[in-house]
Coordinates of C-alpha atoms in Angstrom, one line a residue:
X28 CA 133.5 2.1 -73.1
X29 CA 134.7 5.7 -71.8
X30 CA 130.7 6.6 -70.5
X31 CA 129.7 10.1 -69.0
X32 CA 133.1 12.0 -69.3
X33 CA 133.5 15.2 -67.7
X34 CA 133.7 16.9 -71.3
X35 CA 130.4 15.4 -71.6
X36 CA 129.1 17.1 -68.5
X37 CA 130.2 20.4 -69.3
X38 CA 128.5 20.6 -73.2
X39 CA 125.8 19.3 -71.2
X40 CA 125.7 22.2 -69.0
X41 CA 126.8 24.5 -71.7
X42 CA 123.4 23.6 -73.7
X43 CA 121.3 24.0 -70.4
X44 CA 122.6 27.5 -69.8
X45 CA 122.3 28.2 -73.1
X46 CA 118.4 26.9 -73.5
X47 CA 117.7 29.2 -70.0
X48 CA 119.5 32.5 -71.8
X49 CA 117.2 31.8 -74.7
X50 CA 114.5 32.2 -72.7
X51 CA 115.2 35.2 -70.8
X52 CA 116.4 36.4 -74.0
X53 CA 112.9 36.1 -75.7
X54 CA 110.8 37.4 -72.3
X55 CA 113.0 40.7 -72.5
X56 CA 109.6 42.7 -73.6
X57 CA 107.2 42.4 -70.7
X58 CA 103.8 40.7 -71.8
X59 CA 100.7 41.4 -70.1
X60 CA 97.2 39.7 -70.4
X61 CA 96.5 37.3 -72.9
X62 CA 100.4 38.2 -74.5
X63 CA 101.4 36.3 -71.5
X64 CA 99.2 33.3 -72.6
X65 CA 99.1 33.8 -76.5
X66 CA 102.3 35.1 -77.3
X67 CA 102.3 38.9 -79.2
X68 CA 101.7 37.5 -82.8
X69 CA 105.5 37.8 -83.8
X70 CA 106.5 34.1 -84.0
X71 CA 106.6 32.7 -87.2
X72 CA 104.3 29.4 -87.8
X73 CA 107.2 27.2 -88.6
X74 CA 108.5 28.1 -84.6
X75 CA 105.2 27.0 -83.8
X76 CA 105.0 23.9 -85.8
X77 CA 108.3 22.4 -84.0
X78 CA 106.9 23.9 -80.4
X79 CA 103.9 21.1 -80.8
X80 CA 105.9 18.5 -81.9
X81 CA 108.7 18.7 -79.3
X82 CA 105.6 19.1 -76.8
X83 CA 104.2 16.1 -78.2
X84 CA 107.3 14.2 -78.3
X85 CA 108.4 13.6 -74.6
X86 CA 111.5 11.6 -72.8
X87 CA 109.2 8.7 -72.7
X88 CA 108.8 8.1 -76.4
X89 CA 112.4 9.4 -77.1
X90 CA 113.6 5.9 -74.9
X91 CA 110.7 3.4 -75.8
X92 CA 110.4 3.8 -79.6
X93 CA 114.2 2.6 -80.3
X94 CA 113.3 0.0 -77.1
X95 CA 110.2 -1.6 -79.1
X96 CA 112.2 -1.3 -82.2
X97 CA 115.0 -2.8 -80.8
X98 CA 112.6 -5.5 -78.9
X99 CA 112.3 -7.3 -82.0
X100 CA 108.9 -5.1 -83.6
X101 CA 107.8 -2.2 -86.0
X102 CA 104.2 -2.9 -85.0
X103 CA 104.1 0.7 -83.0
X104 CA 105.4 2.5 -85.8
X105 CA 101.9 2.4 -87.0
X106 CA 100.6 4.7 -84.8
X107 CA 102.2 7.3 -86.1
X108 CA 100.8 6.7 -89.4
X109 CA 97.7 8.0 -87.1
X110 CA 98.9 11.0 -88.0
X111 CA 97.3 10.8 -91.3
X112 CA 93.5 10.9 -89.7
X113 CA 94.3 13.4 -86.8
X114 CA 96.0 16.2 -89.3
X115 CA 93.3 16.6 -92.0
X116 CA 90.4 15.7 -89.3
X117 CA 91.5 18.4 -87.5
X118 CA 92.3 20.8 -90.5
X119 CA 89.0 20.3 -91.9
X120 CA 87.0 20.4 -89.0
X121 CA 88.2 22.3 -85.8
X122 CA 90.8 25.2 -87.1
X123 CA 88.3 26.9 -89.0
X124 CA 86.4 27.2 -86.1
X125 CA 88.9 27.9 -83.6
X126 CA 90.0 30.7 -85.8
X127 CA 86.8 32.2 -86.3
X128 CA 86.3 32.0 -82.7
X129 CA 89.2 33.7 -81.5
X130 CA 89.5 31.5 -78.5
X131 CA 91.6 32.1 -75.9
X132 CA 91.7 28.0 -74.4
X133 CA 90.7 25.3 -75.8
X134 CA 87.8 25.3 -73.3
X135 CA 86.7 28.6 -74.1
X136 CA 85.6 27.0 -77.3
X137 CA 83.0 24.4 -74.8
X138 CA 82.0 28.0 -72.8
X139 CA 80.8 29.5 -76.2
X140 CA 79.1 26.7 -77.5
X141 CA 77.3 25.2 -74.5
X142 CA 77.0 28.7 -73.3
X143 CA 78.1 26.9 -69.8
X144 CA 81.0 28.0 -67.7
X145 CA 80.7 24.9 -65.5
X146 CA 82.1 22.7 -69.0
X147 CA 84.4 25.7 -70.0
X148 CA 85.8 24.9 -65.9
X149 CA 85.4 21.3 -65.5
X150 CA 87.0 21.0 -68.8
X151 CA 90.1 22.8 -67.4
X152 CA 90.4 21.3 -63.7
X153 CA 90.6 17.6 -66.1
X154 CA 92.9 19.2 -68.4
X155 CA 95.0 20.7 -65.2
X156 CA 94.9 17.0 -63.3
X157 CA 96.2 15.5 -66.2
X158 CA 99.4 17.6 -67.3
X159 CA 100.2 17.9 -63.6
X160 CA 100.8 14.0 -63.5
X161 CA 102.3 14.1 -67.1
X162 CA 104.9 17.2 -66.1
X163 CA 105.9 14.7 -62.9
X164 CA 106.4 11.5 -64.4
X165 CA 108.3 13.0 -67.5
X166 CA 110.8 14.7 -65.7
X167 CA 111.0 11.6 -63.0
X168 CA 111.6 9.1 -65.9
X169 CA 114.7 10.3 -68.1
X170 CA 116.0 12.0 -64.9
X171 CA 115.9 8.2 -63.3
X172 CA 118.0 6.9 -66.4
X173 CA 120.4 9.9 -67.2
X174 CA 121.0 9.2 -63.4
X175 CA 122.4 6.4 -63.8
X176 CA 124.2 6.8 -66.6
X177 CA 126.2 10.0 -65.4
X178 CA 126.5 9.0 -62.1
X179 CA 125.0 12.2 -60.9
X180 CA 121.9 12.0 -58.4
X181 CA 118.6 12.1 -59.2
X182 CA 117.4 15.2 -57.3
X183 CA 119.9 17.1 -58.3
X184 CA 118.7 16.4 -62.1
X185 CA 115.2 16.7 -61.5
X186 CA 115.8 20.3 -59.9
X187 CA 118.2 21.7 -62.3
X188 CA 115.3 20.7 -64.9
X189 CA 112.6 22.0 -63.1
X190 CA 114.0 25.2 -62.4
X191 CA 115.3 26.2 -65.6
X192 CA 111.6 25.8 -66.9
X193 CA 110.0 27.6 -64.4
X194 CA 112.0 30.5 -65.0
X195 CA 111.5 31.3 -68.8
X196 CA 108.0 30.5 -68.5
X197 CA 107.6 32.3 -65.1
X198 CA 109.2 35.4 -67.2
X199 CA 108.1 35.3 -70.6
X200 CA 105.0 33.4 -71.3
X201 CA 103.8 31.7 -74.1
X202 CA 106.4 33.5 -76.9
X203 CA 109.8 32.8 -74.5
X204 CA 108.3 29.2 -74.4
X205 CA 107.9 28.6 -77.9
X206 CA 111.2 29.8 -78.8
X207 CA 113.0 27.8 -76.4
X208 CA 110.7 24.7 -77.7
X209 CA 112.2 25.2 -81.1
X210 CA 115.4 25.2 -79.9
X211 CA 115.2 22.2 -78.0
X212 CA 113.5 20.1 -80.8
X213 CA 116.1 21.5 -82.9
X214 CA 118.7 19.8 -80.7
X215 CA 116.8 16.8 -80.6
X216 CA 116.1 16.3 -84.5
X217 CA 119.6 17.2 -85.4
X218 CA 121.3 15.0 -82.6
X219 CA 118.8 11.5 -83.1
X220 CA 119.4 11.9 -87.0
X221 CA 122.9 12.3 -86.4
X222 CA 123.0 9.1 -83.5
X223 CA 121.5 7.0 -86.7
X224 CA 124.1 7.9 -89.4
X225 CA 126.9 7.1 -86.6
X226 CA 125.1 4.2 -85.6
X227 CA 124.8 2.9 -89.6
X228 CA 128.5 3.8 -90.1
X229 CA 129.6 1.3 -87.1
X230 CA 127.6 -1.2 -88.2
X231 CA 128.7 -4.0 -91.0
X232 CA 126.9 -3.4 -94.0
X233 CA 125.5 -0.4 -92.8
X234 CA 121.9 0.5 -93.6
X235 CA 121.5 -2.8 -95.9
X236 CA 122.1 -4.8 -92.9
X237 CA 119.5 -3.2 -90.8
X238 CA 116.9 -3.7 -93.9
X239 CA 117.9 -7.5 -94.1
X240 CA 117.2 -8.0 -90.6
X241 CA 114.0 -6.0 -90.6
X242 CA 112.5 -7.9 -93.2
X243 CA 114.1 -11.2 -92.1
X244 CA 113.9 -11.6 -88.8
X245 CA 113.1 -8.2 -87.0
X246 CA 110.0 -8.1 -88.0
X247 CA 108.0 -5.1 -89.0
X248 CA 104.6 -6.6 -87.9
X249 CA 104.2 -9.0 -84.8
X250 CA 103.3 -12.5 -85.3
X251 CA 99.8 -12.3 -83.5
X252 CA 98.2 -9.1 -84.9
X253 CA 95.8 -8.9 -87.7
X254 CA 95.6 -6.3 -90.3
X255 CA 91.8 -5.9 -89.6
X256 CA 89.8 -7.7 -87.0
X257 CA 86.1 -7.8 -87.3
X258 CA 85.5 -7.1 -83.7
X259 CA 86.8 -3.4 -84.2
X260 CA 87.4 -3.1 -80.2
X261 CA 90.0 -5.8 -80.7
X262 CA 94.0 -5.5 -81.5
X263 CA 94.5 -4.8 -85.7
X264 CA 96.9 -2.5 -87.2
X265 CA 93.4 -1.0 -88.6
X266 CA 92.3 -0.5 -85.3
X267 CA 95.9 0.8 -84.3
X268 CA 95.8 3.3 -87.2
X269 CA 92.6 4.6 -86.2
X270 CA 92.8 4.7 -82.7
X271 CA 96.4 6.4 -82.6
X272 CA 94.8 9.0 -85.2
X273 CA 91.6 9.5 -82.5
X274 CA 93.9 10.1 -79.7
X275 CA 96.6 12.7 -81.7
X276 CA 93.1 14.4 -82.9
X277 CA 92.2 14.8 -79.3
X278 CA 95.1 16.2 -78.2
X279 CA 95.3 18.7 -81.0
X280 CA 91.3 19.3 -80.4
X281 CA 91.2 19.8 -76.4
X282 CA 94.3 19.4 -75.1
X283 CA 95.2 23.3 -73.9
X284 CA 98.8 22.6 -74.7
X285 CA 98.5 22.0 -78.3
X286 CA 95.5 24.2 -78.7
X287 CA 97.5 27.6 -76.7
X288 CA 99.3 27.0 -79.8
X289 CA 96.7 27.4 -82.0
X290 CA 96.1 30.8 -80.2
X291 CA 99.0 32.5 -81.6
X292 CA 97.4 33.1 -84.7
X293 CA 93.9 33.4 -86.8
X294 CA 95.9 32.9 -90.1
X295 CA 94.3 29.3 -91.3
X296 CA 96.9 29.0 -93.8
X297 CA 99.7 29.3 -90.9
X298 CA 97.7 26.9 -88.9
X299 CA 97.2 24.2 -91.9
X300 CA 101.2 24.9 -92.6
X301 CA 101.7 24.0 -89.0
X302 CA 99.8 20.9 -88.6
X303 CA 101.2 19.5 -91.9
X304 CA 105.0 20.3 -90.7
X305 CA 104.6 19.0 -87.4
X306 CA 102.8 15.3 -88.6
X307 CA 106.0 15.3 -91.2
X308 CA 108.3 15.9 -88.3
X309 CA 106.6 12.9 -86.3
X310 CA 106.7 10.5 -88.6
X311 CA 110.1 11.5 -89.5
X312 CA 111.6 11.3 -86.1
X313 CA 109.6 8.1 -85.4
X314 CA 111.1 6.2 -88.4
X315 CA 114.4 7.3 -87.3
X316 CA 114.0 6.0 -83.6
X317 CA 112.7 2.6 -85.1
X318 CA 116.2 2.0 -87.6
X319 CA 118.1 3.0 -84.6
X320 CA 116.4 0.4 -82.0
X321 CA 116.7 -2.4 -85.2
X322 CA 120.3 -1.0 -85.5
X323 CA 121.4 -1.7 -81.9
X324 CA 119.6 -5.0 -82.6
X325 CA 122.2 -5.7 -85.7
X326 CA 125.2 -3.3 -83.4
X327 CA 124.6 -6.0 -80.2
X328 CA 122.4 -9.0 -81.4
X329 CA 123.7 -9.8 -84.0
X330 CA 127.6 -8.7 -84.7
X331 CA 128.6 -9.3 -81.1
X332 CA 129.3 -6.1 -79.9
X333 CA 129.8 -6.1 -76.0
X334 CA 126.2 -4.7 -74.4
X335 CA 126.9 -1.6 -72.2
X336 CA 125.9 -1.6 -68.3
X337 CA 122.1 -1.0 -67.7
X338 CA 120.9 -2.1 -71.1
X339 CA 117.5 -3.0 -70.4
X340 CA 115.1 -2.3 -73.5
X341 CA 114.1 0.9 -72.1
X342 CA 117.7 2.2 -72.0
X343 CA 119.3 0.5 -74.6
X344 CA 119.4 4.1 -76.9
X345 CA 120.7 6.0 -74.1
X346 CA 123.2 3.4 -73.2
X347 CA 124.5 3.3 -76.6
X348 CA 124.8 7.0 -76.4
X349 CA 126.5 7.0 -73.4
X350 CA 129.1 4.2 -73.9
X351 CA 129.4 4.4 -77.6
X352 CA 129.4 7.6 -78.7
X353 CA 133.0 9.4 -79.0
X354 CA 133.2 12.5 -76.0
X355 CA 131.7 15.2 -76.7
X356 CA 128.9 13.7 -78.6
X357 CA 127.5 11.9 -75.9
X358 CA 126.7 14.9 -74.2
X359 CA 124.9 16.4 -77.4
X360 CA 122.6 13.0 -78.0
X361 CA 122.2 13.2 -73.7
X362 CA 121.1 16.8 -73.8
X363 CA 118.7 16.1 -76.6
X364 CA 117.0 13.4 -73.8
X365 CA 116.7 16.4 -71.5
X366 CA 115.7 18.9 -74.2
X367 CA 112.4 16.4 -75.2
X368 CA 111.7 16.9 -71.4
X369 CA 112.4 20.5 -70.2
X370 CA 110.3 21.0 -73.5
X371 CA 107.2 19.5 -72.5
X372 CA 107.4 20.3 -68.9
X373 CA 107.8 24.5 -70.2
X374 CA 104.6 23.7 -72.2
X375 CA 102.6 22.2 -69.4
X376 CA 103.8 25.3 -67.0
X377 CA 102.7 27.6 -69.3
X378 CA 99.2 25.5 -70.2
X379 CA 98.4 25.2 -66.7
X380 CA 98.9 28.8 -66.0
X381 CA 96.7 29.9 -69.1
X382 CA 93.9 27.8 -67.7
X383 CA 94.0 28.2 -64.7
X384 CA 94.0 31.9 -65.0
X385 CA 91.6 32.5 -67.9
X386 CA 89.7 29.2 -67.8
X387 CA 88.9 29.2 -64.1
X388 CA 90.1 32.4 -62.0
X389 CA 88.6 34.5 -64.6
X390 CA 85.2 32.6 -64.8
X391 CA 84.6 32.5 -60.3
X392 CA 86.2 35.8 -60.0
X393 CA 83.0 38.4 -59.3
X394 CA 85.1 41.6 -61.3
X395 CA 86.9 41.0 -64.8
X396 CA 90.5 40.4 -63.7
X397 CA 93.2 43.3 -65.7
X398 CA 95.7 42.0 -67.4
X399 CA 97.9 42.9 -65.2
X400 CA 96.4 40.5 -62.7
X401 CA 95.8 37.7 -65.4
X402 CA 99.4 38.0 -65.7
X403 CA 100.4 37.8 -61.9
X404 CA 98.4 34.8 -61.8
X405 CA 99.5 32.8 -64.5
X406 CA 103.1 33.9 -63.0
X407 CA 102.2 32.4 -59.7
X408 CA 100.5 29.4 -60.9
X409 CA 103.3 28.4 -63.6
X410 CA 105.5 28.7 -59.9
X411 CA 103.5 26.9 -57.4
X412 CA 102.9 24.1 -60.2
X413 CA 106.5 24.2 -60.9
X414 CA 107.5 23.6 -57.5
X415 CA 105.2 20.8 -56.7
X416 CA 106.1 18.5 -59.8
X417 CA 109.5 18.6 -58.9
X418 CA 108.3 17.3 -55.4
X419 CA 106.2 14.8 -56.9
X420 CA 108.8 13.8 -59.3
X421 CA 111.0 13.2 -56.6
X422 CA 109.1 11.5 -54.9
X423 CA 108.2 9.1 -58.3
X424 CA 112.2 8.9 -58.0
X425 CA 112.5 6.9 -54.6
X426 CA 110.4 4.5 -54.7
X427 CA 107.1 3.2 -52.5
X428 CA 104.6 4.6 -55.1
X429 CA 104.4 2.0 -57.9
X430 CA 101.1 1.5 -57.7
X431 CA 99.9 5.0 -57.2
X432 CA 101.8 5.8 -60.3
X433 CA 100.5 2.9 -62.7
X434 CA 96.8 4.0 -61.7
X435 CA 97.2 7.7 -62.3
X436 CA 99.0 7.1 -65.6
X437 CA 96.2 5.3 -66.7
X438 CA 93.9 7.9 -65.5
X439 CA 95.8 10.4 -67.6
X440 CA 95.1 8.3 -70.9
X441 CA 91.4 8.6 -70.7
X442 CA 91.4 12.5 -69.4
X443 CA 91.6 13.4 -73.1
X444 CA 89.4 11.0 -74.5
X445 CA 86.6 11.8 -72.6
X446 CA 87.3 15.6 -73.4
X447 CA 87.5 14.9 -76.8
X448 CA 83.9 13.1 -77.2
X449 CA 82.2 16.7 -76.0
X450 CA 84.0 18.9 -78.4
X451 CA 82.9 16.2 -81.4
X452 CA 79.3 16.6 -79.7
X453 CA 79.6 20.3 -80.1
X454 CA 81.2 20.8 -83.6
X455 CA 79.3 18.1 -85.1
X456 CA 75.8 18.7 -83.5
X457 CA 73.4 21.2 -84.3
X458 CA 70.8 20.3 -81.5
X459 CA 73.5 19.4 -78.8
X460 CA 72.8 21.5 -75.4
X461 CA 74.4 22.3 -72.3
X462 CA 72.4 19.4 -70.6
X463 CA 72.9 17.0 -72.9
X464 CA 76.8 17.8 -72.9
X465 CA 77.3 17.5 -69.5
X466 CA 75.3 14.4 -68.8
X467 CA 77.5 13.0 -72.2
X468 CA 80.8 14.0 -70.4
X469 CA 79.3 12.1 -67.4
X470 CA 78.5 8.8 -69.3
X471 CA 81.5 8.6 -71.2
X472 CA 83.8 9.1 -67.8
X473 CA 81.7 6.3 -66.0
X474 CA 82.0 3.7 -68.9
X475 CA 85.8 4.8 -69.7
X476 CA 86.7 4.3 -66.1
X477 CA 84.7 0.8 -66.1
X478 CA 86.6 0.0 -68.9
X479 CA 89.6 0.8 -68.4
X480 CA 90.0 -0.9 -64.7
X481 CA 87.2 -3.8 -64.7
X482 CA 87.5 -4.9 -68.3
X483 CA 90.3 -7.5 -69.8
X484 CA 92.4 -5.4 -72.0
X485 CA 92.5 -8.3 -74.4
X486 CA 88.9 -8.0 -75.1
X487 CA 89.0 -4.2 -75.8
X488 CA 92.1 -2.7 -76.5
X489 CA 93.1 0.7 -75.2
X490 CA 93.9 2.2 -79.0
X491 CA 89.2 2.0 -79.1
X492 CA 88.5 4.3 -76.3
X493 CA 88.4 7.4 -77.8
X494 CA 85.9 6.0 -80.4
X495 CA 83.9 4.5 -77.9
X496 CA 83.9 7.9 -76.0
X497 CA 83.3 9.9 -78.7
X498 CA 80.4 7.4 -79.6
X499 CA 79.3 7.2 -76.1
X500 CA 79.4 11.1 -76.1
X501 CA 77.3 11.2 -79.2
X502 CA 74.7 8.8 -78.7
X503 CA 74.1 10.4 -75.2
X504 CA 74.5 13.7 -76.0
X505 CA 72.3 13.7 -78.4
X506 CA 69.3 12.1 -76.8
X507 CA 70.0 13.7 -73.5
X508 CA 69.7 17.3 -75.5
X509 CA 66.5 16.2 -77.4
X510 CA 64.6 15.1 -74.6
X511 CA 65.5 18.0 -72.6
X512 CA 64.6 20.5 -75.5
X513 CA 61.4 18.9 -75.6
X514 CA 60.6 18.5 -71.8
X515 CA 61.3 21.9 -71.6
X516 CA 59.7 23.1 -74.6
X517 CA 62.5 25.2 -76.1
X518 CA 64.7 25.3 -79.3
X519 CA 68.0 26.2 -78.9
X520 CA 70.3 27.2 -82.1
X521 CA 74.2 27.0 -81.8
X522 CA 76.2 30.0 -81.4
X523 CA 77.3 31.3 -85.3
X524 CA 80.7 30.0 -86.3
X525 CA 80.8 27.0 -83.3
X526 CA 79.6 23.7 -85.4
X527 CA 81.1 22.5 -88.8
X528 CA 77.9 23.8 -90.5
X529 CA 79.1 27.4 -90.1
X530 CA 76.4 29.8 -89.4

């Protein structure tokens, strides 16, 4: 058990500097306006495609998927298979009209519809709550466990991580950020696949003795859960499916992160290519992390190796990699850890700053800002947000705030499914209105938050709340807009190319 060598440091640093020259590398031609936020149409779809699902895929998943694997389930693994309503859903529904649109956020798209700026900016101060917290906690989490298992202190990662994305997305915008994504989730497909075919090749029997224990003993389903349960709100791997699928749809639907993506092009075909290669990339990478977690099982369980230091569930993967792996190697698999955070974190600067900037500046400002200044501004913000998640993360780092951080990371779980239930109202209504959105954005976020803090989770399981949002967003919104229309005596149509029904 050789650990973090200094070999491993320097690859490690090699990779770092590497991903940063990447970056400057790509922001060479200066990009004004909505360049800076949409990239200059040059990046081809497939770029794209791995930018959304290394931005999808963060730190957090790369360490708990092999944990719950290696925890003695598969029943997770199912919520990939989500995958499989959120891709065609969306597909079939949204792109079409995103592209006709030409929007610029994903909140734009609520500002056209509802014809109401207040949704198009209370849309985007939810969306900018939320991947605050999630830039904070994602680089404070792997930082806090490739801490320990380098031996080098925790600040010090967390800065070094922070910096290096604020400066390509400071510099380049959206295009210098898409290109390092796909670098990074280049690293991290490419080392995880290569950590399992070590892993099998060290193991007795190899591959056939991680299937025998999978179906013998390391089971794929847990004892307790049904395949269907009437009571829909309940635990099932039905209601798993579904509710995984619900919550990938509404990140791809109003999350500004996934959507800015979505930006770079009008092309439908590019956009169908690159939904369909990033669900095959998730489901991919996520069968890969389960056969590694019930490998370590078989490596440690049940062959005897000798467990490394700090092999709690959580850290079992990165343990292995770090006491396991020969030198050298260990810094590739490590740097692949950091590369699923910087990713996500350079996304959410560069998210922020586009809405921010376009979403809210742009929509209180009294003169149309030039694109010089939309520029200056998404530079500024992608800074001062940079700055102040490396604070908090540091913060999340030492302690005293276990309880502030449990609350707000549920919070950030039901930011998008309340979004999503008023972009279903919108696309899938014809007689939705600006009043009946807003007082359905209202409703959902009061019974969500009831829910989610004064209900027992083991009568209504967190995988239902987007579809009771969207439902509550529905039934609500629709009521709430025909009253009004008739109180008022008025009969609004739909902006052309905003609902699934076209013009």
């Amino acid at each position: 058990m050789q650990g973090f060598t200094k070999i491993d440091l320097i690859i490690l640093i090699a990779y770092l500097s590497a991903v940063l020259f990447a970056g400057l590398h790509f922001s060479k031609r200066e990009m004004k306006g909505k360049e800076y936020f949409k990239g200059d149409g040059t990046v081809p779809w497939w770029v794209t495609s791995v930018s959304i699902f290394a931005t999808l895929l963060s730190p957090i998943s790369f360490l708990s998927l092999a944990g719950n694997s290696y925890a003695g389930t598969w029943i997770m693994w199912f919520a990939q298979l989500g995958m499989l309503v959120a891709i065609p859903f969306t597909i079939r529904f949204f792109l079409p009209i995103y592209s006709k649109l030409g929007i610029d956020t994903a909140y734009h798209y609520l500002e056209i519809r509802f014809k109401s700026k207040g949704l198009r900016i209370l849309g985007a101060v939810m969306f900018i709550i939320y991947q605050v917290g999630r830039m904070s906690i994602i680089m404070y989490l792997p930082c806090m466990v490739l801490s320990k298992l380098m031996g080098v202190n925790v600040n010090i990662l967390i800065i070094i991580m922070g910096v290096i994305a604020i400066i390509y997305s400071y510099t380049g915008g959206l295009k210098s950020v898409l290109w390092t994504d796909f670098i990074q989730g280049a690293v991290l497909l490419v080392g995880v696949t290569f950590g399992l075919i070590y892993l099998l090749a060290h193991i007795n029997g190899g591959m056939g003795a991680v299937m025998e224990q999978l179906a013998n003993n390391h089971k794929l389903l847990a004892v307790d859960q049904p395949l269907f349960d009437a009571n829909i709100f309940r635990d099932s791997i039905f209601l798993l499916i579904v509710g995984a699928g619900l919550n990938t749809m509404g990140s791809y639907v109003s999350s500004q992160d996934i959507v800015q993506r979505f930006t770079t092009t009008t092309d439908t075909k590019q956009l169908n290519k690159m939904m369909v290669a990033n669900g095959c990339l998730s489901i991919f990478i996520a069968t890969v992390f389960y056969l590694i977690g019930t490998g370590l099982y078989v490596f440690y369980q049940v062959q005897g190796n000798m467990l490394p230091p700090a092999a709690q569930q959580d850290q079992i993967f990165a343990s292995w990699i770090a006491f396991e792996l020969p030198v050298g190697v260990t810094g590739i698999l490590l740097a692949a850890i950091y590369a699923a955070a910087q990713s996500t974190l350079s996304t959410g600067l560069n998210s922020v700053a586009s809405s921010w900037t376009l979403d809210i500046q742009a929509r209180i400002n009294k003169k149309e800002l030039s694109f010089e200044k939309q520029t200056k501004i998404g530079q500024n913000v992608s800074l001062i947000v940079g700055i102040f998640a490396i604070v908090v993360a540091i913060v999340l780092a030492h302690g005293g705030v276990k309880s502030a951080y449990e609350w707000f990371n549920g919070f950030m779980g039901l930011v998008l499914g309340i979004l999503v239930g008023t972009f279903v109202l919108g696309a899938f209504t014809k007689v939705a209105n600006k009043f009946g959105a807003t007082l359905a954005f209202i409703a959902a976020s009061c019974v969500m938050v009831y829910i989610k803090y004064f209900v027992d989770p083991a009568k209504i399981s967190f995988w239902s709340y987007s579809i009771i949002s969207i439902a509550v967003s529905l039934v609500v919104g629709l009521v709430a807009s025909v009253a009004w229309a008739k109180i008022k005596g008025i009969k609004e149509e739909p902006p052309a190319n905003t609902t699934i029904y076209g013009d």
